[in-house]
mmCIF file of C-alpha atoms and ligand atoms in Angstrom:
data_model
loop_
_atom_site.group_PDB
_atom_site.id
_atom_site.type_symbol
_atom_site.label_atom_id
_atom_site.label_comp_id
_atom_site.label_asym_id
_atom_site.label_seq_id
_atom_site.Cartn_x
_atom_site.Cartn_y
_atom_site.Cartn_z
ATOM 1 C CA MET Y 101 150.311 66.745 -71.382
ATOM 2 C CA SER Y 102 147.857 66.188 -74.211
ATOM 3 C CA PRO Y 103 144.189 67.218 -73.701
ATOM 4 C CA LYS Y 104 143.384 63.545 -73.165
ATOM 5 C CA GLU Y 105 146.092 63.210 -70.520
ATOM 6 C CA ILE Y 106 144.883 66.377 -68.779
ATOM 7 C CA ALA Y 107 141.344 64.955 -68.642
ATOM 8 C CA GLN Y 108 142.703 61.703 -67.186
ATOM 9 C CA PHE Y 109 144.832 63.648 -64.724
ATOM 10 C CA ARG Y 110 141.762 65.507 -63.430
ATOM 11 C CA ASN Y 111 139.674 62.365 -63.116
ATOM 12 C CA LYS Y 112 142.371 60.384 -61.322
ATOM 13 C CA LEU Y 113 143.193 63.237 -58.979
ATOM 14 C CA VAL Y 114 139.608 63.965 -57.951
ATOM 15 C CA ALA Y 115 138.790 60.240 -57.587
ATOM 16 C CA TRP Y 116 141.819 59.866 -55.324
ATOM 17 C CA PHE Y 117 140.705 62.886 -53.290
ATOM 18 C CA ASP Y 118 137.182 61.496 -52.899
ATOM 19 C CA ALA Y 119 138.593 58.255 -51.521
ATOM 20 C CA HIS Y 120 141.535 59.466 -49.453
ATOM 21 C CA HIS Y 121 141.099 63.045 -48.284
ATOM 22 C CA ARG Y 122 141.481 63.937 -44.644
ATOM 23 C CA LYS Y 123 138.185 64.600 -42.882
ATOM 24 C CA LEU Y 124 138.333 68.258 -41.910
ATOM 25 C CA PRO Y 125 135.439 70.353 -40.590
ATOM 26 C CA TRP Y 126 135.664 72.990 -43.330
ATOM 27 C CA ARG Y 127 135.196 70.253 -45.918
ATOM 28 C CA ASP Y 128 131.780 69.360 -44.475
ATOM 29 C CA THR Y 129 130.275 72.733 -45.231
ATOM 30 C CA GLN Y 130 129.240 74.917 -48.124
ATOM 31 C CA ASN Y 131 128.945 77.942 -45.840
ATOM 32 C CA PRO Y 132 131.120 80.574 -47.566
ATOM 33 C CA TYR Y 133 131.902 82.318 -44.267
ATOM 34 C CA HIS Y 134 133.201 79.091 -42.704
ATOM 35 C CA ILE Y 135 135.223 78.279 -45.816
ATOM 36 C CA TRP Y 136 136.654 81.800 -45.868
ATOM 37 C CA VAL Y 137 137.670 81.664 -42.182
ATOM 38 C CA SER Y 138 139.348 78.273 -42.714
ATOM 39 C CA GLU Y 139 141.254 79.442 -45.776
ATOM 40 C CA VAL Y 140 142.490 82.593 -44.042
ATOM 41 C CA MET Y 141 143.748 80.494 -41.130
ATOM 42 C CA LEU Y 142 145.284 77.844 -43.387
ATOM 43 C CA GLN Y 143 147.188 80.392 -45.447
ATOM 44 C CA GLN Y 144 150.114 80.584 -43.007
ATOM 45 C CA THR Y 145 149.395 77.812 -40.523
ATOM 46 C CA GLN Y 146 149.357 74.033 -40.439
ATOM 47 C CA VAL Y 147 146.081 72.098 -40.450
ATOM 48 C CA LYS Y 148 146.672 70.560 -37.013
ATOM 49 C CA LYS Y 149 146.883 73.951 -35.368
ATOM 50 C CA VAL Y 150 144.058 75.482 -37.404
ATOM 51 C CA LEU Y 151 141.553 72.817 -36.262
ATOM 52 C CA HIS Y 152 141.424 74.180 -32.722
ATOM 53 C CA TYR Y 153 141.311 77.845 -33.770
ATOM 54 C CA TYR Y 154 138.710 77.259 -36.477
ATOM 55 C CA ARG Y 155 136.250 75.802 -33.955
ATOM 56 C CA LYS Y 156 137.034 78.421 -31.340
ATOM 57 C CA PHE Y 157 136.633 81.285 -33.834
ATOM 58 C CA LEU Y 158 133.312 80.036 -35.206
ATOM 59 C CA ASP Y 159 131.957 79.384 -31.702
ATOM 60 C CA LYS Y 160 132.704 82.979 -30.846
ATOM 61 C CA PHE Y 161 131.796 84.567 -34.207
ATOM 62 C CA PRO Y 162 129.362 82.136 -35.881
ATOM 63 C CA ASP Y 163 128.520 84.373 -38.832
ATOM 64 C CA VAL Y 164 129.721 87.447 -40.645
ATOM 65 C CA HIS Y 165 127.316 89.708 -38.704
ATOM 66 C CA CYS Y 166 128.725 88.563 -35.347
ATOM 67 C CA LEU Y 167 132.241 89.153 -36.604
ATOM 68 C CA ALA Y 168 131.414 92.603 -37.968
ATOM 69 C CA GLU Y 169 129.850 93.653 -34.659
ATOM 70 C CA ALA Y 170 132.669 92.249 -32.516
ATOM 71 C CA ASP Y 171 135.268 94.361 -30.791
ATOM 72 C CA LEU Y 172 138.677 94.037 -32.477
ATOM 73 C CA GLN Y 173 140.197 93.135 -29.096
ATOM 74 C CA ASP Y 174 137.893 90.100 -28.869
ATOM 75 C CA VAL Y 175 138.830 89.052 -32.380
ATOM 76 C CA LEU Y 176 142.556 89.357 -31.609
ATOM 77 C CA LYS Y 177 142.123 87.531 -28.292
ATOM 78 C CA THR Y 178 140.413 84.643 -30.096
ATOM 79 C CA TRP Y 179 143.234 84.634 -32.660
ATOM 80 C CA GLU Y 180 145.925 84.838 -29.958
ATOM 81 C CA GLY Y 181 148.679 82.282 -30.604
ATOM 82 C CA LEU Y 182 147.768 81.699 -34.262
ATOM 83 C CA GLY Y 183 150.170 84.402 -35.461
ATOM 84 C CA TYR Y 184 150.076 86.700 -38.522
ATOM 85 C CA TYR Y 185 147.538 88.932 -36.807
ATOM 86 C CA ALA Y 186 146.959 91.060 -39.905
ATOM 87 C CA ARG Y 187 144.809 88.128 -41.042
ATOM 88 C CA ALA Y 188 142.438 88.621 -38.095
ATOM 89 C CA ARG Y 189 142.353 92.401 -38.451
ATOM 90 C CA ASN Y 190 141.591 92.144 -42.168
ATOM 91 C CA LEU Y 191 138.936 89.470 -41.671
ATOM 92 C CA HIS Y 192 137.255 91.764 -39.156
ATOM 93 C CA LYS Y 193 137.522 94.784 -41.496
ATOM 94 C CA ALA Y 194 136.181 92.774 -44.433
ATOM 95 C CA ALA Y 195 133.231 91.514 -42.347
ATOM 96 C CA LYS Y 196 132.330 95.132 -41.579
ATOM 97 C CA VAL Y 197 132.433 96.016 -45.300
ATOM 98 C CA ILE Y 198 130.240 93.010 -46.131
ATOM 99 C CA VAL Y 199 127.649 93.936 -43.507
ATOM 100 C CA SER Y 200 127.695 97.689 -44.246
ATOM 101 C CA ASN Y 201 127.967 97.687 -48.034
ATOM 102 C CA LEU Y 202 127.221 94.238 -49.417
ATOM 103 C CA GLY Y 203 123.949 93.255 -47.748
ATOM 104 C CA GLY Y 204 125.624 90.971 -45.197
ATOM 105 C CA LYS Y 205 126.350 88.235 -47.748
ATOM 106 C CA ILE Y 206 129.763 86.948 -48.751
ATOM 107 C CA PRO Y 207 129.966 88.081 -52.393
ATOM 108 C CA ALA Y 208 129.669 85.300 -54.967
ATOM 109 C CA ASP Y 209 131.595 87.466 -57.386
ATOM 110 C CA TYR Y 210 135.349 87.054 -57.697
ATOM 111 C CA ALA Y 211 136.163 90.715 -58.373
ATOM 112 C CA ILE Y 212 134.042 92.067 -55.502
ATOM 113 C CA PHE Y 213 135.349 89.446 -53.074
ATOM 114 C CA ARG Y 214 138.964 89.967 -54.202
ATOM 115 C CA ASN Y 215 138.582 93.656 -53.382
ATOM 116 C CA LEU Y 216 137.873 93.063 -49.670
ATOM 117 C CA PRO Y 217 140.612 93.784 -47.103
ATOM 118 C CA GLY Y 218 143.109 90.937 -46.802
ATOM 119 C CA VAL Y 219 141.770 88.985 -49.774
ATOM 120 C CA GLY Y 220 144.542 88.115 -52.221
ATOM 121 C CA ASP Y 221 144.592 85.849 -55.250
ATOM 122 C CA TYR Y 222 144.841 82.670 -53.183
ATOM 123 C CA ILE Y 223 141.951 83.389 -50.780
ATOM 124 C CA ALA Y 224 139.758 84.694 -53.597
ATOM 125 C CA ALA Y 225 140.320 81.608 -55.760
ATOM 126 C CA ALA Y 226 139.915 79.191 -52.844
ATOM 127 C CA VAL Y 227 136.685 80.685 -51.466
ATOM 128 C CA GLN Y 228 135.093 81.392 -54.839
ATOM 129 C CA SER Y 229 135.856 77.921 -56.205
ATOM 130 C CA ILE Y 230 134.987 75.909 -53.074
ATOM 131 C CA ALA Y 231 131.937 77.876 -51.916
ATOM 132 C CA PHE Y 232 130.567 79.072 -55.267
ATOM 133 C CA HIS Y 233 132.110 76.662 -57.835
ATOM 134 C CA ALA Y 234 133.710 79.539 -59.729
ATOM 135 C CA PRO Y 235 136.498 78.480 -62.135
ATOM 136 C CA TYR Y 236 139.597 79.940 -60.460
ATOM 137 C CA ALA Y 237 142.719 77.860 -59.821
ATOM 138 C CA VAL Y 238 144.395 78.157 -56.425
ATOM 139 C CA VAL Y 239 148.156 78.364 -56.232
ATOM 140 C CA ASP Y 240 149.686 77.805 -52.802
ATOM 141 C CA GLY Y 241 153.007 76.237 -51.817
ATOM 142 C CA ASN Y 242 151.594 72.725 -52.144
ATOM 143 C CA VAL Y 243 150.208 73.349 -55.616
ATOM 144 C CA LYS Y 244 153.484 74.902 -56.775
ATOM 145 C CA ARG Y 245 155.441 71.873 -55.613
ATOM 146 C CA VAL Y 246 153.102 69.443 -57.398
ATOM 147 C CA VAL Y 247 153.172 71.487 -60.606
ATOM 148 C CA ALA Y 248 156.959 71.917 -60.486
ATOM 149 C CA ARG Y 249 157.412 68.142 -60.289
ATOM 150 C CA LEU Y 250 154.718 67.281 -62.803
ATOM 151 C CA PHE Y 251 156.316 69.483 -65.470
ATOM 152 C CA LEU Y 252 159.956 69.844 -64.247
ATOM 153 C CA ILE Y 253 159.565 73.600 -63.927
ATOM 154 C CA ASN Y 254 162.876 75.400 -63.574
ATOM 155 C CA SER Y 255 161.437 78.610 -62.062
ATOM 156 C CA PRO Y 256 162.101 78.909 -58.305
ATOM 157 C CA ILE Y 257 158.871 78.432 -56.361
ATOM 158 C CA ASN Y 258 159.818 81.160 -53.861
ATOM 159 C CA ALA Y 259 160.534 83.884 -56.450
ATOM 160 C CA SER Y 260 157.750 86.375 -57.146
ATOM 161 C CA SER Y 261 158.852 86.406 -60.800
ATOM 162 C CA SER Y 262 157.680 82.762 -61.015
ATOM 163 C CA SER Y 263 154.092 83.442 -59.886
ATOM 164 C CA LYS Y 264 152.728 83.815 -63.397
ATOM 165 C CA THR Y 265 154.317 80.556 -64.552
ATOM 166 C CA PHE Y 266 152.726 78.541 -61.749
ATOM 167 C CA GLN Y 267 149.381 80.314 -62.088
ATOM 168 C CA ASN Y 268 149.299 79.572 -65.834
ATOM 169 C CA MET Y 269 150.042 75.899 -65.235
ATOM 170 C CA ALA Y 270 147.394 75.641 -62.514
ATOM 171 C CA ASP Y 271 144.864 77.417 -64.772
ATOM 172 C CA MET Y 272 145.633 74.977 -67.554
ATOM 173 C CA LEU Y 273 145.102 71.951 -65.299
ATOM 174 C CA LEU Y 274 141.974 73.271 -63.531
ATOM 175 C CA ASP Y 275 138.808 71.247 -63.943
ATOM 176 C CA ARG Y 276 136.334 73.993 -64.759
ATOM 177 C CA ASP Y 277 133.363 71.700 -64.126
ATOM 178 C CA SER Y 278 134.464 70.999 -60.534
ATOM 179 C CA PRO Y 279 136.904 73.751 -59.611
ATOM 180 C CA GLY Y 280 136.401 73.482 -55.848
ATOM 181 C CA ALA Y 281 136.988 69.729 -55.708
ATOM 182 C CA PHE Y 282 139.911 70.024 -58.119
ATOM 183 C CA ASN Y 283 141.607 72.792 -56.129
ATOM 184 C CA GLN Y 284 141.224 70.896 -52.892
ATOM 185 C CA SER Y 285 142.574 67.759 -54.566
ATOM 186 C CA MET Y 286 145.715 69.545 -55.765
ATOM 187 C CA MET Y 287 146.365 71.048 -52.328
ATOM 188 C CA GLU Y 288 145.684 67.716 -50.609
ATOM 189 C CA LEU Y 289 148.007 65.862 -52.961
ATOM 190 C CA GLY Y 290 150.786 68.325 -52.160
ATOM 191 C CA ALA Y 291 150.119 68.180 -48.424
ATOM 192 C CA THR Y 292 149.881 64.410 -48.019
ATOM 193 C CA VAL Y 293 151.539 62.662 -50.995
ATOM 194 C CA CYS Y 294 153.748 65.011 -52.991
ATOM 195 C CA ARG Y 295 155.441 66.093 -49.768
ATOM 196 C CA PRO Y 296 158.466 68.400 -49.738
ATOM 197 C CA LYS Y 297 160.773 65.582 -48.637
ATOM 198 C CA SER Y 298 160.185 61.939 -49.517
ATOM 199 C CA PRO Y 299 157.170 62.222 -51.844
ATOM 200 C CA LEU Y 300 155.031 59.076 -51.777
ATOM 201 C CA CYS Y 301 155.197 58.534 -55.521
ATOM 202 C CA VAL Y 302 154.340 54.840 -55.306
ATOM 203 C CA VAL Y 303 150.814 55.674 -54.140
ATOM 204 C CA CYS Y 304 150.454 58.875 -56.173
ATOM 205 C CA PRO Y 305 147.361 58.847 -58.406
ATOM 206 C CA VAL Y 306 149.052 60.928 -61.130
ATOM 207 C CA LYS Y 307 152.494 59.305 -61.292
ATOM 208 C CA SER Y 308 151.875 58.065 -64.832
ATOM 209 C CA VAL Y 309 151.966 61.652 -66.120
ATOM 210 C CA CYS Y 310 154.511 63.066 -63.674
ATOM 211 C CA CYS Y 311 157.747 64.041 -65.423
ATOM 212 C CA ALA Y 312 159.734 64.045 -62.171
ATOM 213 C CA PHE Y 313 158.610 60.526 -61.314
ATOM 214 C CA GLN Y 314 159.112 59.230 -64.837
ATOM 215 C CA SER Y 315 162.692 60.579 -64.894
ATOM 216 C CA ALA Y 316 163.419 59.829 -61.187
ATOM 217 C CA ARG Y 317 164.168 63.526 -60.536
ATOM 218 C CA GLN Y 318 161.689 64.192 -57.697
ATOM 219 C CA LYS Y 319 164.486 65.317 -55.394
ATOM 220 C CA GLU Y 320 165.604 68.034 -57.840
ATOM 221 C CA PHE Y 321 162.205 69.774 -57.844
ATOM 222 C CA PRO Y 322 160.897 72.206 -56.869
ATOM 223 C CA ILE Y 323 163.749 74.647 -57.293
ATOM 224 C CA ARG Y 324 164.129 77.252 -54.542
ATOM 225 C CA LEU Y 325 166.138 80.438 -54.229
ATOM 226 C CA LYS Y 326 168.498 80.205 -51.296
ATOM 227 C CA PRO Y 327 166.844 82.043 -48.381
ATOM 228 C CA LYS Y 328 168.621 85.097 -46.977
ATOM 229 C CA PRO Y 329 170.148 84.608 -43.521
ATOM 230 C CA ILE Y 330 167.697 85.595 -40.787
ATOM 231 C CA PRO Y 331 168.969 88.416 -38.527
ATOM 232 C CA GLU Y 332 168.709 88.106 -34.748
ATOM 233 C CA TYR Y 333 167.906 91.171 -32.635
ATOM 234 C CA ARG Y 334 168.650 91.631 -28.932
ATOM 235 C CA LEU Y 335 165.848 93.325 -27.017
ATOM 236 C CA ALA Y 336 165.246 94.551 -23.492
ATOM 237 C CA VAL Y 337 161.738 94.489 -22.019
ATOM 238 C CA GLY Y 338 160.461 95.981 -18.758
ATOM 239 C CA VAL Y 339 157.651 94.774 -16.514
ATOM 240 C CA VAL Y 340 156.904 98.069 -14.768
ATOM 241 C CA ARG Y 341 155.066 97.852 -11.442
ATOM 242 C CA ARG Y 342 153.269 100.619 -9.605
ATOM 243 C CA ASN Y 343 150.870 100.099 -6.683
ATOM 244 C CA ASN Y 344 150.397 96.371 -7.377
ATOM 245 C CA ARG Y 345 149.664 97.027 -11.023
ATOM 246 C CA VAL Y 346 151.652 96.262 -14.142
ATOM 247 C CA LEU Y 347 151.992 98.479 -17.204
ATOM 248 C CA ILE Y 348 151.059 97.092 -20.620
ATOM 249 C CA THR Y 349 150.980 99.011 -23.898
ATOM 250 C CA GLN Y 350 149.151 98.440 -27.160
ATOM 251 C CA ARG Y 351 150.977 98.313 -30.489
ATOM 252 C CA LYS Y 352 149.762 100.542 -33.285
ATOM 253 C CA PHE Y 353 147.111 98.872 -35.427
ATOM 254 C CA ASP Y 354 149.004 98.650 -38.691
ATOM 255 C CA GLY Y 355 152.212 96.683 -39.005
ATOM 256 C CA LEU Y 356 153.619 93.652 -37.231
ATOM 257 C CA LEU Y 357 151.458 92.373 -34.350
ATOM 258 C CA GLY Y 358 149.211 95.424 -34.777
ATOM 259 C CA GLY Y 359 146.677 95.996 -31.990
ATOM 260 C CA LEU Y 360 148.242 93.450 -29.617
ATOM 261 C CA TRP Y 361 149.340 94.271 -26.068
ATOM 262 C CA GLU Y 362 152.845 93.888 -24.684
ATOM 263 C CA PHE Y 363 155.273 94.913 -21.977
ATOM 264 C CA PRO Y 364 157.254 97.952 -23.128
ATOM 265 C CA GLY Y 365 160.642 97.294 -24.681
ATOM 266 C CA ASP Y 366 162.695 97.472 -27.846
ATOM 267 C CA LYS Y 367 166.126 96.815 -29.385
ATOM 268 C CA ILE Y 368 169.294 97.232 -27.335
ATOM 269 C CA ARG Y 369 171.726 99.716 -28.876
ATOM 270 C CA ALA Y 370 175.443 99.074 -29.296
ATOM 271 C CA GLN Y 371 177.420 100.015 -26.157
ATOM 272 C CA GLU Y 372 174.264 99.751 -24.026
ATOM 273 C CA THR Y 373 173.642 97.149 -21.318
ATOM 274 C CA PRO Y 374 170.224 95.446 -21.376
ATOM 275 C CA GLU Y 375 169.307 97.228 -18.112
ATOM 276 C CA GLU Y 376 170.248 100.631 -19.563
ATOM 277 C CA ALA Y 377 168.279 99.871 -22.722
ATOM 278 C CA CYS Y 378 165.239 98.896 -20.650
ATOM 279 C CA ILE Y 379 165.294 102.154 -18.648
ATOM 280 C CA ARG Y 380 165.886 104.288 -21.774
ATOM 281 C CA GLN Y 381 163.098 102.655 -23.766
ATOM 282 C CA ILE Y 382 160.518 103.005 -21.020
ATOM 283 C CA LYS Y 383 161.390 106.695 -20.794
ATOM 284 C CA GLU Y 384 161.206 107.101 -24.582
ATOM 285 C CA HIS Y 385 158.049 105.066 -25.216
ATOM 286 C CA VAL Y 386 155.893 105.838 -22.176
ATOM 287 C CA ASN Y 387 157.688 108.755 -20.499
ATOM 288 C CA LEU Y 388 158.202 107.031 -17.145
ATOM 289 C CA ALA Y 389 161.341 106.994 -15.035
ATOM 290 C CA VAL Y 390 161.925 103.522 -13.616
ATOM 291 C CA GLU Y 391 164.628 101.563 -11.847
ATOM 292 C CA VAL Y 392 165.458 97.965 -12.651
ATOM 293 C CA THR Y 393 164.940 95.825 -9.552
ATOM 294 C CA GLU Y 394 165.665 92.352 -10.867
ATOM 295 C CA TYR Y 395 166.254 90.183 -13.894
ATOM 296 C CA LEU Y 396 163.072 88.269 -14.674
ATOM 297 C CA THR Y 397 163.637 85.980 -17.643
ATOM 298 C CA ARG Y 398 164.966 85.597 -21.168
ATOM 299 C CA ILE Y 399 162.661 84.831 -24.096
ATOM 300 C CA LYS Y 400 163.385 83.809 -27.658
ATOM 301 C CA HIS Y 401 161.081 83.932 -30.629
ATOM 302 C CA ALA Y 402 161.411 83.452 -34.386
ATOM 303 C CA PHE Y 403 159.346 85.550 -36.776
ATOM 304 C CA THR Y 404 159.318 84.898 -40.509
ATOM 305 C CA HIS Y 405 162.137 87.313 -41.331
ATOM 306 C CA PHE Y 406 164.003 87.744 -38.045
ATOM 307 C CA LYS Y 407 164.548 86.293 -34.589
ATOM 308 C CA ILE Y 408 164.566 87.995 -31.226
ATOM 309 C CA VAL Y 409 166.251 87.303 -27.910
ATOM 310 C CA ALA Y 410 164.831 89.511 -25.174
ATOM 311 C CA ASP Y 411 166.030 90.031 -21.611
ATOM 312 C CA VAL Y 412 163.106 90.904 -19.382
ATOM 313 C CA PHE Y 413 163.472 92.972 -16.208
ATOM 314 C CA CYS Y 414 161.231 93.853 -13.286
ATOM 315 C CA CYS Y 415 161.126 97.631 -12.957
ATOM 316 C CA ARG Y 416 159.885 99.849 -10.159
ATOM 317 C CA TYR Y 417 158.050 103.020 -11.116
ATOM 318 C CA GLN Y 418 159.845 106.152 -9.925
ATOM 319 C CA SER Y 419 158.253 109.208 -11.485
ATOM 320 C CA GLY Y 420 156.344 110.689 -14.399
ATOM 321 C CA GLU Y 421 152.945 110.211 -16.016
ATOM 322 C CA VAL Y 422 152.411 108.048 -19.061
ATOM 323 C CA ALA Y 423 152.795 109.857 -22.403
ATOM 324 C CA LEU Y 424 152.821 107.502 -25.357
ATOM 325 C CA ASN Y 425 155.413 107.663 -28.100
ATOM 326 C CA GLY Y 426 154.870 104.651 -30.362
ATOM 327 C CA PRO Y 427 152.194 102.620 -28.549
ATOM 328 C CA VAL Y 428 148.581 103.729 -29.101
ATOM 329 C CA ASP Y 429 147.183 102.884 -25.665
ATOM 330 C CA HIS Y 430 148.224 101.692 -22.226
ATOM 331 C CA ARG Y 431 146.732 100.118 -19.105
ATOM 332 C CA TRP Y 432 147.846 99.637 -15.522
ATOM 333 C CA ILE Y 433 146.404 96.202 -14.818
ATOM 334 C CA THR Y 434 146.420 93.703 -11.976
ATOM 335 C CA VAL Y 435 148.127 90.419 -12.729
ATOM 336 C CA ASP Y 436 144.710 88.719 -12.660
ATOM 337 C CA GLU Y 437 143.582 90.885 -15.573
ATOM 338 C CA ILE Y 438 146.445 89.911 -17.899
ATOM 339 C CA ASP Y 439 144.555 87.060 -19.547
ATOM 340 C CA GLN Y 440 141.869 89.424 -20.817
ATOM 341 C CA PHE Y 441 144.319 91.026 -23.272
ATOM 342 C CA PRO Y 442 145.709 89.570 -26.500
ATOM 343 C CA PHE Y 443 149.502 89.304 -26.348
ATOM 344 C CA PRO Y 444 151.894 88.202 -29.099
ATOM 345 C CA ARG Y 445 153.405 84.783 -28.579
ATOM 346 C CA ALA Y 446 156.813 86.170 -27.556
ATOM 347 C CA HIS Y 447 155.268 88.191 -24.713
ATOM 348 C CA GLN Y 448 153.002 85.312 -23.691
ATOM 349 C CA GLN Y 449 156.233 83.623 -22.617
ATOM 350 C CA ILE Y 450 156.782 86.423 -20.090
ATOM 351 C CA ILE Y 451 153.370 86.125 -18.441
ATOM 352 C CA PRO Y 452 154.058 83.039 -16.252
ATOM 353 C CA SER Y 453 157.118 84.803 -14.787
ATOM 354 C CA VAL Y 454 155.071 87.946 -14.146
ATOM 355 C CA LYS Y 455 152.377 85.904 -12.366
ATOM 356 C CA GLY Y 456 154.989 83.928 -10.426
ATOM 357 C CA ASN Y 457 156.771 87.090 -9.436
ATOM 358 C CA SER Y 458 153.538 88.474 -7.938
ATOM 359 C CA ALA Y 459 152.707 85.383 -5.905
HETATM 360 FE FE1 SF4 G 38 154.693 64.230 -56.675
HETATM 361 FE FE2 SF4 G 38 155.688 61.798 -56.990
HETATM 362 FE FE3 SF4 G 38 153.138 62.280 -57.562
HETATM 363 FE FE4 SF4 G 38 155.057 63.237 -59.103
HETATM 364 S S1 SF4 G 38 154.576 61.109 -58.761
HETATM 365 S S2 SF4 G 38 153.247 64.355 -58.380
HETATM 366 S S3 SF4 G 38 156.656 63.710 -57.613
HETATM 367 S S4 SF4 G 38 154.095 62.397 -55.529
#
């Protein structure tokens, strides 16, 4: 595009956004904390789902001080069901840094903000441009798709080696006078018009400069590397009962689902029945001898890089005292207390059976 075409592109895009954007609560605010929370949630999750969690999170933690002072368990409980829990843990950690070291204000400085826990290039550019009008271009999946079609870019959008290419293109297009509005316009265009399948080119405000549209090659772009097949793991999980209480354990704080609570269990080994695996794992992870009394349920869940199928058993405590090997904490709780603890989505599926089994 010539400089004149780029200027026209910006004007048309932002004018379209002004007229057609979806009304979303984080677009009605200049509060950097609210914008930050929304962008963290939106990074891995669809708008429809984020709406509910955004309101719930800000009701509970209305400012960065409230978040910094909150117990991590409360933060995880509020985030429960949204997934990618490292986002919540990092938001909480970053709030503590802001309150302890940065005067309690979200830094209006890209480098300082980018240095906070959990803040990557995308979050830094989004928050700094939208809240503080700083000239940084955001590059998310939507922006990559728009750029790939506008310029017929042959680099796969899901290859890390392509990041620089897309960032350079987004930087080149960025309207430095209105970076926040421009970034939101690009993301909105990708989300609502330049959709992955069936882009709505007829109503697209920038079709006159879009190479894919002009050459009728929209379906060929963006280019993607073929995803690797997703492995499926078989697990066994035990709901251990002792004196009308149920055992739950807490996952270590770093790593997948860190800090969340669950019923003990793990992968089934070759040559092992699910019942044998359940008994072995409970011995290995919490040092208790149990017997399986009945089959409770089967759950399935898909994570980003793998799937699980877990057989869940009711177990009766036999002997031993809890000694943790893997989990960082444990509780013997009544069934009525279960809802106080944040569980990953897979284990939330077990809870109705546990409650029903106690009735
Ligand atoms: Fe996407 Fe079509 Fe617009 Fe090009 S014209 S940016 S392919 S919606």
